Coordinates of C-alpha atoms in Angstrom, one line a residue:
M801 CA 172.0 327.5 90.7
K802 CA 169.7 327.8 88.5
H803 CA 168.2 324.4 89.7
V804 CA 168.1 325.6 93.5
K805 CA 166.8 329.1 92.5
K806 CA 163.5 327.2 90.0
W807 CA 163.1 324.7 93.7
L808 CA 163.9 327.6 96.5
L809 CA 160.6 329.8 94.1
F810 CA 158.0 326.6 94.5
I811 CA 159.3 326.8 98.7
I812 CA 158.2 330.3 98.8
A813 CA 154.8 330.2 96.0
I814 CA 154.3 327.1 98.8
S815 CA 154.3 329.5 101.4
L816 CA 152.6 332.4 99.8
V817 CA 149.5 330.0 99.4
L818 CA 149.8 328.7 103.2
I819 CA 149.9 332.4 103.9
A820 CA 146.7 334.0 102.1
P821 CA 143.6 332.9 104.5
A822 CA 145.5 334.8 107.2
V823 CA 146.1 337.6 105.3
G824 CA 142.1 337.0 103.9
K825 CA 141.6 337.2 107.1
R826 CA 142.9 339.9 108.2
H827 CA 141.3 342.1 105.6
E828 CA 138.3 340.3 106.8
V829 CA 137.7 341.8 110.2
E830 CA 138.8 344.7 109.4
W831 CA 136.1 345.0 106.9
N832 CA 134.0 344.0 108.8
N833 CA 134.0 346.2 111.5
R834 CA 132.6 349.6 110.4
T835 CA 130.7 351.3 113.1
Y836 CA 132.5 354.3 114.9
E837 CA 130.7 356.2 117.2
I838 CA 131.1 359.8 118.5
I839 CA 131.6 360.6 122.2
M840 CA 131.9 363.3 124.3
P841 CA 132.5 364.1 127.7
Y842 CA 129.3 364.8 130.3
D843 CA 132.1 367.6 132.1
E844 CA 131.2 369.6 128.7
I845 CA 128.3 369.1 128.0
E846 CA 127.1 370.0 131.6
A847 CA 127.7 374.4 131.4
W848 CA 125.5 373.7 128.5
L849 CA 122.4 372.2 129.8
Q850 CA 121.7 375.2 132.4
Q851 CA 119.6 376.5 129.1
D852 CA 117.5 373.9 128.5
S853 CA 119.0 370.8 129.2
E854 CA 116.1 369.2 126.5
H855 CA 117.3 370.5 123.3
V856 CA 120.3 370.3 124.2
W857 CA 120.5 366.9 124.6
K858 CA 118.3 366.7 121.3
K859 CA 120.3 368.7 119.3
L860 CA 123.7 367.0 120.5
K861 CA 121.1 363.3 119.8
E862 CA 121.1 364.7 115.7
A863 CA 124.2 365.9 115.0
G864 CA 125.1 362.3 115.4
L865 CA 127.0 362.2 119.7
T866 CA 125.9 358.5 120.3
T867 CA 128.3 357.7 123.9
V868 CA 129.0 360.3 126.7
S869 CA 131.9 359.8 128.9
V870 CA 131.4 359.9 132.7
E871 CA 134.7 360.2 135.2
A872 CA 134.4 359.5 138.5
E873 CA 133.3 362.1 141.0
T874 CA 136.5 363.8 143.1
L875 CA 136.2 366.8 145.2
E876 CA 137.8 369.3 142.6
S877 CA 134.2 367.9 139.4
L878 CA 131.7 368.2 143.1
E879 CA 132.4 371.8 144.0
K880 CA 132.2 372.3 139.9
S881 CA 128.8 371.2 139.3
G882 CA 127.1 372.8 142.9
H883 CA 127.2 369.7 145.1
V884 CA 129.4 370.9 148.0
L885 CA 131.5 373.4 148.8
L886 CA 135.4 373.7 150.1
L887 CA 137.2 375.3 152.3
N888 CA 141.0 375.3 153.7
M889 CA 142.6 374.8 156.8
D890 CA 142.9 378.7 156.3
E891 CA 139.7 379.2 155.4
W892 CA 137.9 377.4 157.9
K893 CA 140.0 378.8 160.8
H894 CA 138.6 382.7 159.6
T895 CA 134.8 380.8 159.5
L896 CA 135.5 379.9 162.9
V897 CA 136.3 383.3 163.9
L898 CA 133.4 384.9 162.2
L899 CA 131.4 382.3 163.9
N900 CA 133.0 382.4 167.1
E901 CA 133.3 378.3 167.4
R902 CA 136.5 376.4 168.5
V903 CA 137.1 373.0 167.6
D904 CA 139.6 371.4 170.1
Q905 CA 143.2 369.3 167.6
M906 CA 142.4 370.9 164.4
P907 CA 144.8 369.4 161.3
S908 CA 147.6 371.7 160.4
R909 CA 146.5 370.9 156.6
G910 CA 143.9 369.3 154.9
L911 CA 140.0 369.8 153.7
V912 CA 136.9 371.5 155.0
V913 CA 134.2 370.0 153.2
Y914 CA 130.2 371.5 153.5
P915 CA 127.5 369.8 151.6
L916 CA 125.3 371.6 149.4
N917 CA 122.6 368.7 148.6
D918 CA 122.3 365.4 148.2
A919 CA 123.0 364.7 144.5
F920 CA 125.5 363.1 145.4
P921 CA 126.5 361.1 148.2
V922 CA 128.9 362.7 149.9
A923 CA 128.8 361.7 153.6
S924 CA 129.4 358.4 152.8
S925 CA 131.3 358.5 150.2
L926 CA 134.2 360.7 152.2
R927 CA 134.3 357.6 154.8
D928 CA 134.6 355.4 152.7
T929 CA 137.1 357.3 151.0
F930 CA 139.2 358.5 153.2
G931 CA 138.2 356.7 155.9
D932 CA 140.2 358.0 160.0
D933 CA 141.4 360.8 157.4
V934 CA 137.6 362.4 157.5
R935 CA 136.3 364.3 160.7
E936 CA 132.4 364.8 161.0
V937 CA 132.7 368.3 162.9
E938 CA 128.5 370.4 164.1
I939 CA 129.3 374.0 163.7
N940 CA 125.0 375.5 164.1
Q941 CA 123.2 372.6 163.1
K942 CA 125.1 371.7 160.0
T943 CA 127.9 369.7 159.2
Y944 CA 131.2 369.8 158.0
Y945 CA 133.8 367.6 157.1
V946 CA 137.2 367.8 157.8
I947 CA 139.6 365.5 156.2
E948 CA 143.4 365.6 157.1
G949 CA 146.1 366.0 154.7
N950 CA 147.2 367.3 151.0
A951 CA 144.2 369.6 150.0
K952 CA 145.5 369.5 146.5
K953 CA 146.0 366.0 146.8
I954 CA 142.5 365.1 148.3
E955 CA 140.6 367.1 146.0
R956 CA 141.4 364.4 143.3
V957 CA 141.2 361.8 144.5
P958 CA 137.9 360.0 143.1
L959 CA 135.1 359.1 145.4
G960 CA 133.0 356.9 142.9
Y961 CA 130.9 357.7 140.2
D962 CA 127.4 359.5 139.7
E963 CA 125.4 356.9 139.0
A964 CA 122.1 359.1 138.8
K965 CA 124.2 361.5 136.1
V966 CA 125.1 357.9 134.3
A967 CA 120.8 356.7 134.2
H968 CA 119.9 360.5 133.0
V969 CA 122.6 360.2 130.4
I970 CA 120.9 356.2 129.6
E971 CA 116.8 358.0 129.8
R972 CA 118.0 360.6 126.2
G973 CA 119.4 357.8 124.9
F974 CA 122.6 357.5 124.7
M975 CA 125.3 355.2 125.6
V976 CA 127.9 355.6 128.5
V977 CA 131.9 355.5 128.9
L978 CA 133.3 355.2 132.2
R979 CA 136.2 357.6 131.9
I980 CA 138.6 355.3 134.8
P981 CA 140.8 357.4 136.7
D982 CA 144.1 358.5 136.9
A983 CA 146.3 356.1 139.2
R984 CA 148.4 358.7 140.2
D985 CA 145.6 360.2 142.1
M986 CA 143.7 356.8 143.8
N987 CA 144.5 356.1 147.3
E988 CA 143.9 352.7 149.2
G989 CA 139.8 353.4 149.5
S990 CA 140.0 354.7 145.4
V991 CA 139.7 350.5 144.7
R992 CA 135.5 351.0 145.4
V993 CA 135.9 352.3 142.7
L994 CA 136.6 350.3 140.8
Q995 CA 134.6 347.9 141.7
Q996 CA 131.5 350.0 140.7
V997 CA 132.5 349.8 137.4
E998 CA 132.5 346.4 137.4
S999 CA 129.1 346.2 139.4
L1000 CA 127.8 348.7 136.8
K1001 CA 128.0 347.3 133.3
N1002 CA 125.4 347.3 131.4
E1003 CA 123.8 347.0 127.8
H1004 CA 124.5 351.0 127.8
M1005 CA 127.9 351.0 129.1
S1006 CA 130.3 348.4 128.0
K1007 CA 133.8 350.3 127.6
L1008 CA 135.9 351.9 129.6
L1009 CA 138.7 354.6 128.6
P1010 CA 141.9 355.6 131.1
T1011 CA 142.8 358.5 131.7
G1012 CA 146.0 360.8 133.0
E1013 CA 149.3 359.2 133.3
Q1014 CA 149.1 355.7 134.7
V1015 CA 146.3 353.4 134.4
A1016 CA 144.5 352.6 136.9
G1017 CA 146.2 349.6 139.1
Y1018 CA 149.3 350.4 137.9
P1019 CA 151.9 349.1 138.6
S1020 CA 150.8 346.0 140.2
D1021 CA 147.5 345.1 139.7
V1022 CA 146.6 346.7 136.9
E1023 CA 146.8 342.9 135.2
K1024 CA 144.0 341.4 138.5
W1025 CA 141.3 344.5 137.2
G1026 CA 142.3 343.8 133.6
E1027 CA 140.7 340.2 133.9
R1028 CA 138.0 341.7 136.1
W1029 CA 136.4 343.8 134.0
K1030 CA 136.5 341.7 131.2
R1031 CA 134.6 338.8 132.9
A1032 CA 132.3 341.7 133.7
G1033 CA 132.3 342.2 129.3
Y1034 CA 133.8 345.4 128.8
A1035 CA 135.7 346.4 126.2
L1036 CA 138.4 349.7 126.4
L1037 CA 138.8 352.5 124.3
S1038 CA 142.6 353.0 123.1
T1039 CA 143.3 357.1 122.9
E1040 CA 145.7 357.9 119.5
F1041 CA 149.3 358.9 120.6
Y1042 CA 149.6 358.8 123.7
E1043 CA 149.6 355.9 126.2
A1044 CA 149.5 355.6 129.5
K1045 CA 151.9 353.3 132.1
G1046 CA 150.2 350.2 131.8
L1047 CA 148.0 350.6 129.3
T1048 CA 149.3 347.5 127.3
T1049 CA 149.6 345.2 129.9
L1050 CA 145.5 346.3 130.8
A1051 CA 144.7 345.6 127.3
K1052 CA 146.2 342.6 127.1
A1053 CA 144.5 341.0 130.4
M1054 CA 141.5 342.4 128.8
D1055 CA 142.6 339.7 125.2
V1056 CA 142.7 342.9 123.6
H1057 CA 139.2 343.6 123.0
V1058 CA 140.8 347.0 121.8
V1059 CA 138.6 350.0 119.9
R1060 CA 141.0 352.1 118.9
L1061 CA 140.3 356.5 120.2
H1062 CA 140.7 359.5 118.4
S1063 CA 141.2 362.7 120.7
L1064 CA 139.8 365.8 118.9
N1065 CA 140.4 369.5 120.1
L1066 CA 138.2 371.3 117.9
E1067 CA 139.3 374.7 119.5
Q1068 CA 142.9 373.3 118.0
R1069 CA 141.4 372.9 114.3
K1070 CA 139.3 375.0 111.5
P1071 CA 136.0 373.1 111.5
N1072 CA 136.4 371.8 107.2
E1073 CA 140.3 370.6 109.8
A1074 CA 138.5 369.1 112.0
V1075 CA 136.4 366.8 109.7
D1076 CA 138.9 365.8 106.8
V1077 CA 141.2 364.2 110.4
A1078 CA 137.7 362.4 112.2
I1079 CA 137.6 361.3 108.5
R1080 CA 140.7 360.1 108.2
A1081 CA 141.0 358.7 111.3
I1082 CA 138.0 356.7 111.1
K1083 CA 138.5 355.4 107.3
E1084 CA 142.6 355.1 107.3
R1085 CA 144.1 354.3 110.9
N1086 CA 141.2 351.8 112.7
I1087 CA 140.3 354.7 114.1
R1088 CA 136.1 353.3 115.5
A1089 CA 136.0 356.3 118.3
L1090 CA 136.1 360.1 118.1
F1091 CA 136.2 361.8 121.5
I1092 CA 134.8 365.6 120.9
R1093 CA 136.2 368.4 122.7
P1094 CA 133.7 371.0 122.1
Y1095 CA 134.6 374.6 121.8
T1096 CA 134.4 376.6 124.8
S1097 CA 135.9 379.9 123.7
E1098 CA 132.7 382.0 123.3
E1099 CA 129.1 382.3 125.2
I1100 CA 127.7 378.5 125.2
A1101 CA 125.3 379.4 123.1
Q1102 CA 128.0 379.4 120.3
N1103 CA 129.6 377.0 121.3
I1104 CA 126.4 374.7 121.5
E1105 CA 125.6 375.7 117.4
K1106 CA 129.5 375.9 116.3
T1107 CA 129.8 372.6 118.0
V1108 CA 127.1 370.4 116.2
S1109 CA 128.0 372.1 113.0
V1110 CA 131.2 370.3 113.3
M1111 CA 129.7 366.5 114.0
K1112 CA 127.0 367.0 111.4
Q1113 CA 129.9 367.7 108.7
I1114 CA 131.7 364.8 109.7
V1115 CA 129.1 362.7 109.7
Q1116 CA 127.7 363.7 106.5
H1117 CA 131.5 363.4 105.0
M1118 CA 131.8 359.9 105.9
P1119 CA 132.6 357.2 103.5
S1120 CA 128.7 356.0 103.0
H1121 CA 129.9 352.6 104.1
Y1122 CA 131.0 353.6 107.4
T1123 CA 128.0 353.7 110.0
L1124 CA 127.3 355.8 113.2
G1125 CA 126.2 353.8 116.0
K1126 CA 128.2 351.5 118.7
S1127 CA 131.9 350.4 118.2
E1128 CA 133.0 347.0 118.7
P1129 CA 136.6 345.7 119.2
F1130 CA 137.8 344.2 115.8
A1131 CA 137.0 340.4 116.1
P1132 CA 139.5 337.6 117.6
V1133 CA 142.7 336.9 114.2
E1134 CA 144.9 334.5 115.0
R1135 CA 147.1 332.4 112.5
S1136 CA 147.0 329.1 111.5
S1137 CA 149.7 325.8 112.3
M1138 CA 149.5 326.2 108.2
A1139 CA 150.8 330.2 108.0
T1140 CA 153.7 329.9 111.0
I1141 CA 155.0 327.1 108.6
G1142 CA 154.4 328.3 105.5
L1143 CA 156.4 331.6 107.3
I1144 CA 159.5 329.6 108.0
V1145 CA 160.4 327.8 104.9
G1146 CA 159.2 331.4 103.2
T1147 CA 161.6 333.8 104.6
T1148 CA 164.1 331.0 104.4
A1149 CA 164.1 330.8 101.9
F1150 CA 163.3 334.2 100.0
L1151 CA 165.8 336.0 102.2
F1152 CA 167.9 332.9 101.0
L1153 CA 168.2 333.9 97.2
A1154 CA 167.9 338.1 98.4
I1155 CA 171.5 337.9 99.8
R1156 CA 172.4 334.9 97.5
S1157 CA 171.9 337.4 94.4
L1158 CA 172.9 340.8 96.2
V1159 CA 175.9 339.6 97.8
S1160 CA 176.9 336.5 98.6
P1161 CA 176.7 332.9 99.0
L1162 CA 178.5 332.4 102.5
W1163 CA 176.6 335.3 103.3
A1164 CA 173.3 334.1 101.8
F1165 CA 173.4 331.1 104.4
V1166 CA 173.8 333.5 107.3
A1167 CA 170.5 335.2 106.0
A1168 CA 168.6 331.7 106.2
G1169 CA 170.1 330.7 109.3
G1170 CA 168.8 333.7 111.1
A1171 CA 166.1 334.2 109.5
F1172 CA 165.3 330.5 110.5
A1173 CA 166.4 330.3 113.9
L1174 CA 163.8 334.0 114.5
S1175 CA 160.9 332.0 113.0
V1176 CA 161.3 329.2 114.9
A1177 CA 162.0 331.3 118.4
G1178 CA 158.6 333.5 117.1
A1179 CA 156.7 330.2 115.9
F1180 CA 157.7 327.4 119.5
L1181 CA 159.5 329.9 122.2
A1182 CA 156.2 332.8 120.8
I1183 CA 158.4 334.6 121.7
D1184 CA 156.8 338.4 119.8
L1185 CA 160.6 339.7 119.9
A1186 CA 161.8 337.6 117.0
W1187 CA 159.0 338.0 114.6
K1188 CA 159.7 341.2 114.8
A1189 CA 163.3 341.0 114.6
L1190 CA 162.7 338.8 110.6
A1191 CA 160.0 341.2 110.0
L1192 CA 162.3 344.1 110.6
L1193 CA 165.1 341.6 108.5
V1194 CA 162.5 341.8 105.2
A1195 CA 161.4 344.9 105.4
I1196 CA 165.2 346.1 104.9
V1197 CA 166.2 343.0 102.4
T1198 CA 162.7 343.0 100.1
P1199 CA 163.3 346.7 98.4
V1200 CA 167.5 346.1 97.8
Y1201 CA 166.7 342.9 96.1
A1202 CA 163.3 344.5 94.2
A1203 CA 165.0 347.3 93.6
K1204 CA 168.5 345.8 92.6
P1205 CA 167.3 344.3 88.4
S1206 CA 169.7 341.1 87.9
S1207 CA 169.6 342.0 83.7
V1208 CA 167.0 344.3 82.3
Q1209 CA 166.3 343.7 78.2
E1210 CA 166.5 346.6 76.3
G1211 CA 162.5 347.8 75.2
W1212 CA 159.9 348.5 76.7
R1213 CA 159.3 344.9 77.6
G1214 CA 162.2 344.5 79.3
T1215 CA 161.3 347.8 81.3
M1216 CA 157.5 346.2 81.6
M1217 CA 158.9 343.3 83.1
A1218 CA 161.5 344.7 85.9
Y1219 CA 159.2 346.3 86.7
S1220 CA 157.3 343.7 86.9
R1221 CA 159.6 341.6 89.1
A1222 CA 159.7 344.3 91.7
I1223 CA 156.2 344.6 92.1
V1224 CA 156.4 340.6 93.0
I1225 CA 158.9 340.6 95.3
S1226 CA 157.8 343.7 97.1
F1227 CA 154.3 342.3 97.7
A1228 CA 155.8 339.0 98.7
G1229 CA 158.2 340.8 101.4
I1230 CA 154.9 342.4 102.3
S1231 CA 152.6 339.1 102.9
W1232 CA 155.0 337.7 105.1
I1233 CA 155.4 340.9 106.9
V1234 CA 151.5 340.8 107.8
T1235 CA 151.7 338.2 108.7
M1236 CA 154.4 338.0 111.2
L1237 CA 152.6 340.5 112.5
Y1238 CA 149.8 339.0 113.0
G1239 CA 147.3 339.5 115.5
N1240 CA 145.2 342.2 117.6
E1241 CA 147.3 344.0 119.1
Y1242 CA 149.3 345.0 115.5
I1243 CA 146.0 345.3 113.9
A1244 CA 144.4 347.6 117.1
Y1245 CA 148.4 349.7 117.8
V1246 CA 148.9 348.0 121.7
G1247 CA 152.3 348.4 123.0
E1248 CA 154.8 348.9 120.0
G1249 CA 153.9 347.8 116.6
F1250 CA 156.7 347.1 114.3
R1251 CA 159.4 348.2 115.3
G1252 CA 161.9 350.2 113.2
V1253 CA 160.2 352.2 110.2
K1254 CA 163.3 354.8 110.6
L1255 CA 165.6 352.1 109.8
V1256 CA 163.9 350.4 106.4
Y1257 CA 164.0 354.2 105.1
V1258 CA 167.9 354.4 105.3
V1259 CA 169.7 351.5 105.5
P1260 CA 168.4 349.6 102.3
I1261 CA 169.9 353.4 100.8
V1262 CA 172.8 352.6 101.9
A1263 CA 172.8 349.2 100.5
M1264 CA 171.7 350.2 97.5
V1265 CA 174.3 353.2 97.0
A1266 CA 176.9 349.6 98.0
L1267 CA 176.1 348.0 95.6
V1268 CA 176.1 349.8 92.2
L1269 CA 179.2 352.2 94.0
P1270 CA 181.4 350.2 91.6
S1271 CA 179.5 351.4 88.7
I1272 CA 179.2 354.9 89.6
V1273 CA 183.4 355.1 90.3
Q1274 CA 184.1 352.0 87.6
E1275 CA 186.9 350.5 90.0
P1276 CA 186.7 348.5 93.3
I1277 CA 184.9 349.7 96.6
L1278 CA 188.5 349.2 99.0
P1279 CA 190.5 351.1 95.9
F1280 CA 188.2 353.6 95.8
M1281 CA 187.9 354.1 99.0
K1282 CA 191.7 354.4 100.1
R1283 CA 192.2 356.8 97.0
L1284 CA 189.2 358.9 99.1
W1285 CA 190.2 358.8 101.6
K1286 CA 193.7 360.3 100.9
H1287 CA 192.3 362.7 98.5
P1288 CA 192.2 366.7 99.8
I1289 CA 189.0 368.4 101.2
T1290 CA 187.8 371.5 99.8
V1291 CA 185.3 374.4 100.8
G1292 CA 183.1 372.9 98.5
H1293 CA 183.3 369.0 100.0
V1294 CA 182.3 370.7 103.2
V1295 CA 179.4 372.7 101.3
L1296 CA 177.9 369.4 99.4
S1297 CA 178.3 366.9 102.5
L1298 CA 176.7 369.8 104.3
I1299 CA 173.5 369.8 101.4
I1300 CA 173.6 366.3 101.0
F1301 CA 173.4 365.9 105.2
A1302 CA 170.8 368.0 105.2
L1303 CA 168.6 366.8 102.9
L1304 CA 169.3 363.0 103.8
A1305 CA 167.8 364.5 107.5
Y1306 CA 164.8 366.2 106.2
Y1307 CA 164.1 362.4 103.8
V1308 CA 164.3 360.7 108.3
L1309 CA 162.7 363.7 109.7
R1310 CA 159.8 364.0 107.9
S1311 CA 158.9 359.7 107.3
G1312 CA 157.1 357.7 109.2
N1313 CA 153.8 359.0 111.6
T1314 CA 155.2 362.1 112.8
G1315 CA 157.1 362.7 109.8
T1316 CA 156.4 366.5 109.0
A1317 CA 155.2 368.6 105.3
S1318 CA 155.2 371.9 103.4
A1319 CA 152.0 373.5 103.5
F1320 CA 151.9 373.2 99.7
E1321 CA 152.2 368.9 100.1
L1322 CA 149.8 369.1 102.7
A1323 CA 147.5 371.4 100.5
A1324 CA 148.8 368.6 98.0
R1325 CA 147.5 365.5 99.5
Q1326 CA 144.7 367.1 100.1
K1327 CA 143.2 367.2 97.1
L1328 CA 144.4 364.0 96.1
E1329 CA 142.7 362.8 98.4
E1330 CA 139.7 364.1 97.6
W1331 CA 139.5 362.7 94.2
L1332 CA 141.2 359.5 95.2
Y1333 CA 139.4 358.3 98.0
V1334 CA 143.1 357.9 99.6
R1335 CA 146.2 359.4 97.9
P1336 CA 148.8 358.4 97.2
R1337 CA 152.8 358.7 99.0
T1338 CA 154.6 361.6 97.6
K1339 CA 157.4 359.6 97.7
E1340 CA 156.4 357.0 95.8
F1341 CA 154.4 358.7 92.4
L1342 CA 155.9 361.7 91.7
L1343 CA 160.6 360.2 93.1
G1344 CA 160.7 356.7 93.4
F1345 CA 158.8 354.9 90.5
P1346 CA 159.4 356.9 87.8
A1347 CA 163.2 356.8 88.7
Y1348 CA 163.5 353.3 89.2
V1349 CA 161.6 353.2 85.3
L1350 CA 163.8 355.8 83.9
A1351 CA 166.8 353.8 85.7
L1352 CA 165.2 350.2 84.2
A1353 CA 165.4 352.1 80.1
V1354 CA 169.0 353.4 80.2
I1355 CA 171.5 350.9 82.4
N1356 CA 172.0 349.3 79.3
R1357 CA 173.8 351.8 77.8
Q1358 CA 174.6 354.5 80.6
K1359 CA 175.3 352.6 83.5
K1360 CA 175.9 355.3 85.3
L1361 CA 172.9 357.2 85.2
G1362 CA 171.2 354.0 85.4
A1363 CA 172.8 353.2 89.3
V1364 CA 172.4 356.7 90.5
L1365 CA 168.7 356.2 89.6
L1366 CA 168.5 353.1 91.0
V1367 CA 169.4 354.4 94.0
V1368 CA 167.1 357.1 93.9
G1369 CA 164.3 354.2 92.8
T1370 CA 164.8 352.3 96.2
I1371 CA 162.6 354.5 98.4
G1372 CA 159.8 354.4 96.4
W1373 CA 160.2 350.6 96.9
L1374 CA 161.7 351.1 100.1
S1375 CA 157.8 354.1 100.7
M1376 CA 156.3 350.3 99.7
I1377 CA 156.8 348.2 102.1
N1378 CA 157.1 350.7 105.0
T1379 CA 153.4 351.4 103.9
F1380 CA 152.0 347.9 104.8
T1381 CA 154.7 348.1 108.1
H1382 CA 151.8 350.4 109.8
L1383 CA 149.5 347.3 111.0
H1384 CA 147.1 349.7 112.6
I1385 CA 146.2 351.1 109.3
P1386 CA 143.7 349.2 106.6
L1387 CA 144.8 346.9 104.5
F1388 CA 142.5 347.2 101.7
I1389 CA 143.6 351.2 102.4
S1390 CA 147.3 350.2 102.1
F1391 CA 146.6 348.1 98.8
I1392 CA 144.7 351.1 96.7
R1393 CA 147.9 353.6 98.2
T1394 CA 149.5 351.2 96.4
M1395 CA 148.4 350.3 93.1
Y1396 CA 147.7 354.2 92.5
S1397 CA 151.3 355.1 92.9
L1398 CA 152.7 351.9 91.1
G1399 CA 150.0 352.9 88.1
L1400 CA 150.9 357.0 88.6
G1401 CA 154.6 356.1 89.0
F1402 CA 154.6 354.4 85.9
V1403 CA 153.0 357.3 84.1
F1404 CA 155.4 359.6 85.1
G1405 CA 158.9 356.5 84.5
V1406 CA 157.4 356.9 81.5
V1407 CA 157.4 360.8 80.7
L1408 CA 160.8 361.0 81.9
I1409 CA 161.5 358.0 79.5
Y1410 CA 160.1 360.1 76.4
A1411 CA 161.9 363.0 78.2
Y1412 CA 165.2 361.5 78.3
R1413 CA 164.5 360.9 74.6
S1414 CA 163.8 363.5 73.5
V1415 CA 167.4 365.4 74.9
W1416 CA 169.9 362.9 73.8
K1417 CA 169.0 363.9 70.7
W1418 CA 168.9 367.2 70.9
K1419 CA 172.1 366.5 72.1
K1420 CA 172.8 364.4 69.2
V1421 CA 171.6 366.7 66.7
I1422 CA 173.5 370.2 68.8
R1423 CA 177.1 368.2 68.7

C-alpha cells in the first residue's frame, strides 16, 4: 500500500501543477478588473432638478456619480413628470357631462390620455403600442386618446425611452444604463421598446439592467433578445440577491458579459453602515456597480446633501486599488484541456487516497470510480451538474481527510507537521473545486453557483463523529448503538438533546450568505475588517483551528479529549473549504482571509495548549 500511496501522491502533485495556471488565470482576471461605477435612477434625481438643475448635476458629479439609469416611459411615469393627464372612465364621463359633450360607443373600461406638452411623442407611441385599442377623440379642439382595457395595466405598459432625456444625461457627462421592462407589463406592441434598446446603443451606453420579476421576452424570447443585444455591444447588470425569471438565460445568451450590481437603499441604513456595505460589496464580492437609491424622507435640499455625503464617503474610503469609472464585465475565463486532465486524474487519486485512509479499500474504489465518472461526464459530455456534484463530493471529503490525522508525533514538531498536513490537504481540495467550477458564470454568480453549502457544514462533522466515536465510547459502534437504543430515556437526556439540537440548528442557520450573527459579533467583525483589510472567519480562528491544534497536542495521551476536539476542529477545515466555494468572492480575498484564520487559529491553539498544561500540572499538585 505504501508503494501505491507514493504513486497516488505523485499523481496528485502532477494534477496540482496542471491546474495551477487555471487558478492563476482566474486571479489575474479578477485583479485586472478593479473599476467600479456608481449609478442613480433618473426618476429619483428628476425631483431634485426642479430647483437648480445645473447645481444638482454638478454636486452629483463631484460626489462620484458616473452613471444614470433610465427606464422606459409609461403613462404612469409621464403623468408623474407632468407630460400627460390621465382620466379613468368615470372621470372621463363626468368631464363630458360638464362640457356638454357626447361621444358614441364609449368603452366600459379603460383610460383616457390628454397630452400636456410635446416633450415625449405620446400620440405616436400610443398608436404603436396599443394599436386598434386606442381611439382619438376631439373635443373643443383638444385631442384625447381613449384606450380600452384594464386601466392599471395600461398605465404600466412601456411606451419607449425618452431619447431627449437620454441625450440630456449624456450631455451632462454621465453614462446611461437602460432599464429593461418587466415582461409582465409588456404587450405585443412593446417589442418596439426592445428594438429601441438595440438602436440606442452608443459609447456612453453599454449596459442593461432588467427590472421586475420577469426579464423582457420571458419565457420564449429571452434568448433571442439576449443575442441581439450582445451583437449590439451591450453587457448585462445582474443585481445581487435578486434574480428575475429568465435572467440566467439572458446572461448566457449574452456570453455572460455580466457586471454584478449591488442595490443600496440609503433610507434603510445608517450612513456609516451604508458606506461599509458598499465598500465590502466592491472589495469582497466582485461587485462592480453600486446602484444608489437616495434619501427621500426629508426636504429636497436635505435629501441631496445627505445622499451626496454618503457617496463621497464611499469614494473616499474605497481601497486605493479600486478606480471609479466605467465598469466592465470580467475577461473570458476558460479551463484548458490540460487543467481538465489534471482534474480528472487528480480528484480520482485524491478521493481514493482519502476514503482509503478514512474508511476501507472497497469504499475507496467506489469513490474513485464515481469521481472518474463525474469528471468524464463534466469534461466530455459538458454536463455542468456533474462538475457540481464532484465539487460537492470533494468539498465534503476534504475537511474530514484534513482533520483526521493518521498519526501525530509527540511535541511541537509533531503538532506542526500534522497542522501543516491538514493545510496542504485543504488547499489541494480547494484548488480542484476552484478549477472544476470555472468560468465567468461562477465569477459573476450567474445561475446557481456552488450548491450544497449547508451539506458541507453538516456532513463532515457527522462523518468525523462516526470516525472518532469508537475512541470516545471505547467499544465498536454497533454494540454501542444497540446498548444505547435500549437505554432508558430520562428527562435529563431529553433536555440535553434539545440543547444539542438548538446549538446545531443555530450553527447551520447562521452559516452561508443568509446566516445571522449577534450585534456584538457584527461589531467585532467590523473592527477586524478595519484592522486587517478583510476579516478572518470567527468559527475558524476562535473555534475550529485552536481546538484542532489542542487536539493534536493531547490526542496521544488523552484519546477521548483529543477525539472530541477533532470533531470541533473539523469546523475550521470545513469553513475554510466553504470560503472558497463562494466563487463570486475574489480568490485573493479568500486566500488572505484563510491565512489570517490559520495563523491566528494556531496562535490561539498554542495558548490553549499552555492553558491545558497549566491546569494539568495544577491538578497533579492538588492530588
